[in-house]
Amino acid sequence: MFDEFSESELVSITPLWFFPVVFGLYGFASQRLLRHIATGRAATLGEAARLSIDVAGYWAALVLFPFLVLRWRSSLLVSLAAALFWAVLLWLFFALLFPTL
């Protein structure tokens, strides 16, 4: 079915498949952070994110930024908000910058 869509249609539906992929990646990251909390190495998601950034390096801060900023206790809500944020950024890119390229 890929060949049946035009390039503009493929670009317009990119946020639809991008959102679940990013949500899944943030869910995976939140599970790792929750494991740090369960083992007693951190008390909150923010502390667990800081610990992971210390281990993985500052590039991890780009991915773990929502866990540092949002003080919510639910990793599901943080993952949902982060995935929505990236989907909106991708939509803005395709709506504003991509047509001028």
PDB file of C-alpha atoms in Angstrom:
ATOM      1  CA  MET A   1       0.000   0.000   0.000  1.00  0.00           C
ATOM      2  CA  PHE A   2       3.072   2.247   0.328  1.00  0.00           C
ATOM      3  CA  ASP A   3       3.209   2.754  -3.443  1.00  0.00           C
ATOM      4  CA  GLU A   4      -0.406   3.934  -3.548  1.00  0.00           C
ATOM      5  CA  PHE A   5       0.281   7.101  -1.501  1.00  0.00           C
ATOM      6  CA  SER A   6       1.803  10.275  -2.859  1.00  0.00           C
ATOM      7  CA  GLU A   7       4.776  11.891  -1.137  1.00  0.00           C
ATOM      8  CA  SER A   8       2.600  14.612   0.407  1.00  0.00           C
ATOM      9  CA  GLU A   9       0.198  11.996   1.800  1.00  0.00           C
ATOM     10  CA  LEU A  10       3.076  10.028   3.305  1.00  0.00           C
ATOM     11  CA  VAL A  11       4.438  13.174   4.923  1.00  0.00           C
ATOM     12  CA  SER A  12       1.035  14.111   6.303  1.00  0.00           C
ATOM     13  CA  ILE A  13       0.528  10.732   8.013  1.00  0.00           C
ATOM     14  CA  THR A  14       4.028  10.543   9.512  1.00  0.00           C
ATOM     15  CA  PRO A  15       2.942  11.885  12.941  1.00  0.00           C
ATOM     16  CA  LEU A  16       0.336   9.110  13.097  1.00  0.00           C
ATOM     17  CA  TRP A  17       2.935   6.320  13.107  1.00  0.00           C
ATOM     18  CA  PHE A  18       5.620   8.398  14.809  1.00  0.00           C
ATOM     19  CA  PHE A  19       3.521   8.952  17.945  1.00  0.00           C
ATOM     20  CA  PRO A  20       3.131   5.238  18.885  1.00  0.00           C
ATOM     21  CA  VAL A  21       6.817   4.547  18.217  1.00  0.00           C
ATOM     22  CA  VAL A  22       7.976   7.412  20.441  1.00  0.00           C
ATOM     23  CA  PHE A  23       5.386   6.526  23.080  1.00  0.00           C
ATOM     24  CA  GLY A  24       6.764   2.978  23.164  1.00  0.00           C
ATOM     25  CA  LEU A  25      10.339   4.226  23.482  1.00  0.00           C
ATOM     26  CA  TYR A  26       9.372   6.509  26.361  1.00  0.00           C
ATOM     27  CA  GLY A  27       7.511   3.618  27.960  1.00  0.00           C
ATOM     28  CA  PHE A  28      10.686   1.543  27.748  1.00  0.00           C
ATOM     29  CA  ALA A  29      12.715   4.393  29.251  1.00  0.00           C
ATOM     30  CA  SER A  30      10.197   4.890  32.052  1.00  0.00           C
ATOM     31  CA  GLN A  31      10.323   1.190  32.916  1.00  0.00           C
ATOM     32  CA  ARG A  32      14.095   1.465  33.307  1.00  0.00           C
ATOM     33  CA  LEU A  33      13.657   4.529  35.513  1.00  0.00           C
ATOM     34  CA  LEU A  34      11.033   2.760  37.611  1.00  0.00           C
ATOM     35  CA  ARG A  35      13.479  -0.107  38.066  1.00  0.00           C
ATOM     36  CA  HIS A  36      15.948   2.379  39.592  1.00  0.00           C
ATOM     37  CA  ILE A  37      13.231   3.472  42.007  1.00  0.00           C
ATOM     38  CA  ALA A  38      12.292  -0.116  42.879  1.00  0.00           C
ATOM     39  CA  THR A  39      15.893  -1.024  43.688  1.00  0.00           C
ATOM     40  CA  GLY A  40      16.218   2.018  45.947  1.00  0.00           C
ATOM     41  CA  ARG A  41      18.801   3.891  43.894  1.00  0.00           C
ATOM     42  CA  ALA A  42      16.383   6.805  43.339  1.00  0.00           C
ATOM     43  CA  ALA A  43      13.267   8.166  45.010  1.00  0.00           C
ATOM     44  CA  THR A  44      11.583   9.929  42.085  1.00  0.00           C
ATOM     45  CA  LEU A  45      11.503   9.736  38.300  1.00  0.00           C
ATOM     46  CA  GLY A  46      13.612  12.905  38.136  1.00  0.00           C
ATOM     47  CA  GLU A  47      16.325  11.429  40.343  1.00  0.00           C
ATOM     48  CA  ALA A  48      16.306   8.216  38.324  1.00  0.00           C
ATOM     49  CA  ALA A  49      16.624  10.255  35.118  1.00  0.00           C
ATOM     50  CA  ARG A  50      19.599  12.175  36.553  1.00  0.00           C
ATOM     51  CA  LEU A  51      21.223   8.871  37.531  1.00  0.00           C
ATOM     52  CA  SER A  52      20.715   7.521  34.003  1.00  0.00           C
ATOM     53  CA  ILE A  53      22.158  10.699  32.491  1.00  0.00           C
ATOM     54  CA  ASP A  54      25.243  10.339  34.685  1.00  0.00           C
ATOM     55  CA  VAL A  55      25.703   6.784  33.421  1.00  0.00           C
ATOM     56  CA  ALA A  56      24.737   7.220  29.761  1.00  0.00           C
ATOM     57  CA  GLY A  57      26.045  10.731  29.152  1.00  0.00           C
ATOM     58  CA  TYR A  58      24.497  14.036  28.265  1.00  0.00           C
ATOM     59  CA  TRP A  59      22.918  12.745  25.047  1.00  0.00           C
ATOM     60  CA  ALA A  60      20.513  10.832  27.266  1.00  0.00           C
ATOM     61  CA  ALA A  61      19.307  14.174  28.654  1.00  0.00           C
ATOM     62  CA  LEU A  62      17.630  14.881  25.310  1.00  0.00           C
ATOM     63  CA  VAL A  63      15.476  11.780  25.670  1.00  0.00           C
ATOM     64  CA  LEU A  64      15.010  11.955  29.437  1.00  0.00           C
ATOM     65  CA  PHE A  65      14.240  15.681  29.511  1.00  0.00           C
ATOM     66  CA  PRO A  66      10.477  15.218  30.138  1.00  0.00           C
ATOM     67  CA  PHE A  67      11.213  13.098  33.201  1.00  0.00           C
ATOM     68  CA  LEU A  68      13.405  15.902  34.557  1.00  0.00           C
ATOM     69  CA  VAL A  69      10.927  18.709  33.891  1.00  0.00           C
ATOM     70  CA  LEU A  70       7.542  17.156  34.578  1.00  0.00           C
ATOM     71  CA  ARG A  71       7.055  16.387  38.253  1.00  0.00           C
ATOM     72  CA  TRP A  72       4.251  13.921  37.684  1.00  0.00           C
ATOM     73  CA  ARG A  73       4.335  10.629  39.553  1.00  0.00           C
ATOM     74  CA  SER A  74       2.878   8.635  36.687  1.00  0.00           C
ATOM     75  CA  SER A  75       5.407   7.515  34.101  1.00  0.00           C
ATOM     76  CA  LEU A  76       2.494   6.807  31.747  1.00  0.00           C
ATOM     77  CA  LEU A  77       1.460  10.475  31.753  1.00  0.00           C
ATOM     78  CA  VAL A  78       5.043  11.638  31.279  1.00  0.00           C
ATOM     79  CA  SER A  79       5.514   9.221  28.363  1.00  0.00           C
ATOM     80  CA  LEU A  80       2.232  10.354  26.819  1.00  0.00           C
ATOM     81  CA  ALA A  81       3.132  14.049  27.171  1.00  0.00           C
ATOM     82  CA  ALA A  82       6.627  13.506  25.763  1.00  0.00           C
ATOM     83  CA  ALA A  83       5.356  11.528  22.770  1.00  0.00           C
ATOM     84  CA  LEU A  84       2.728  14.182  22.096  1.00  0.00           C
ATOM     85  CA  PHE A  85       5.395  16.899  22.307  1.00  0.00           C
ATOM     86  CA  TRP A  86       7.618  15.135  19.732  1.00  0.00           C
ATOM     87  CA  ALA A  87       4.634  14.444  17.458  1.00  0.00           C
ATOM     88  CA  VAL A  88       3.699  18.143  17.512  1.00  0.00           C
ATOM     89  CA  LEU A  89       7.302  19.118  16.761  1.00  0.00           C
ATOM     90  CA  LEU A  90       7.360  16.705  13.832  1.00  0.00           C
ATOM     91  CA  TRP A  91       4.030  18.033  12.553  1.00  0.00           C
ATOM     92  CA  LEU A  92       5.345  21.633  12.813  1.00  0.00           C
ATOM     93  CA  PHE A  93       8.477  20.629  10.923  1.00  0.00           C
ATOM     94  CA  PHE A  94       6.478  19.089   8.112  1.00  0.00           C
ATOM     95  CA  ALA A  95       3.954  21.945   8.040  1.00  0.00           C
ATOM     96  CA  LEU A  96       6.372  24.878   8.228  1.00  0.00           C
ATOM     97  CA  LEU A  97       9.887  23.871   7.186  1.00  0.00           C
ATOM     98  CA  PHE A  98       9.525  20.860   4.920  1.00  0.00           C
ATOM     99  CA  PRO A  99       7.570  22.654   2.159  1.00  0.00           C
ATOM    100  CA  THR A 100      10.376  25.223   1.816  1.00  0.00           C
ATOM    101  CA  LEU A 101      13.101  22.598   1.384  1.00  0.00           C
TER     102      LEU A 101
END
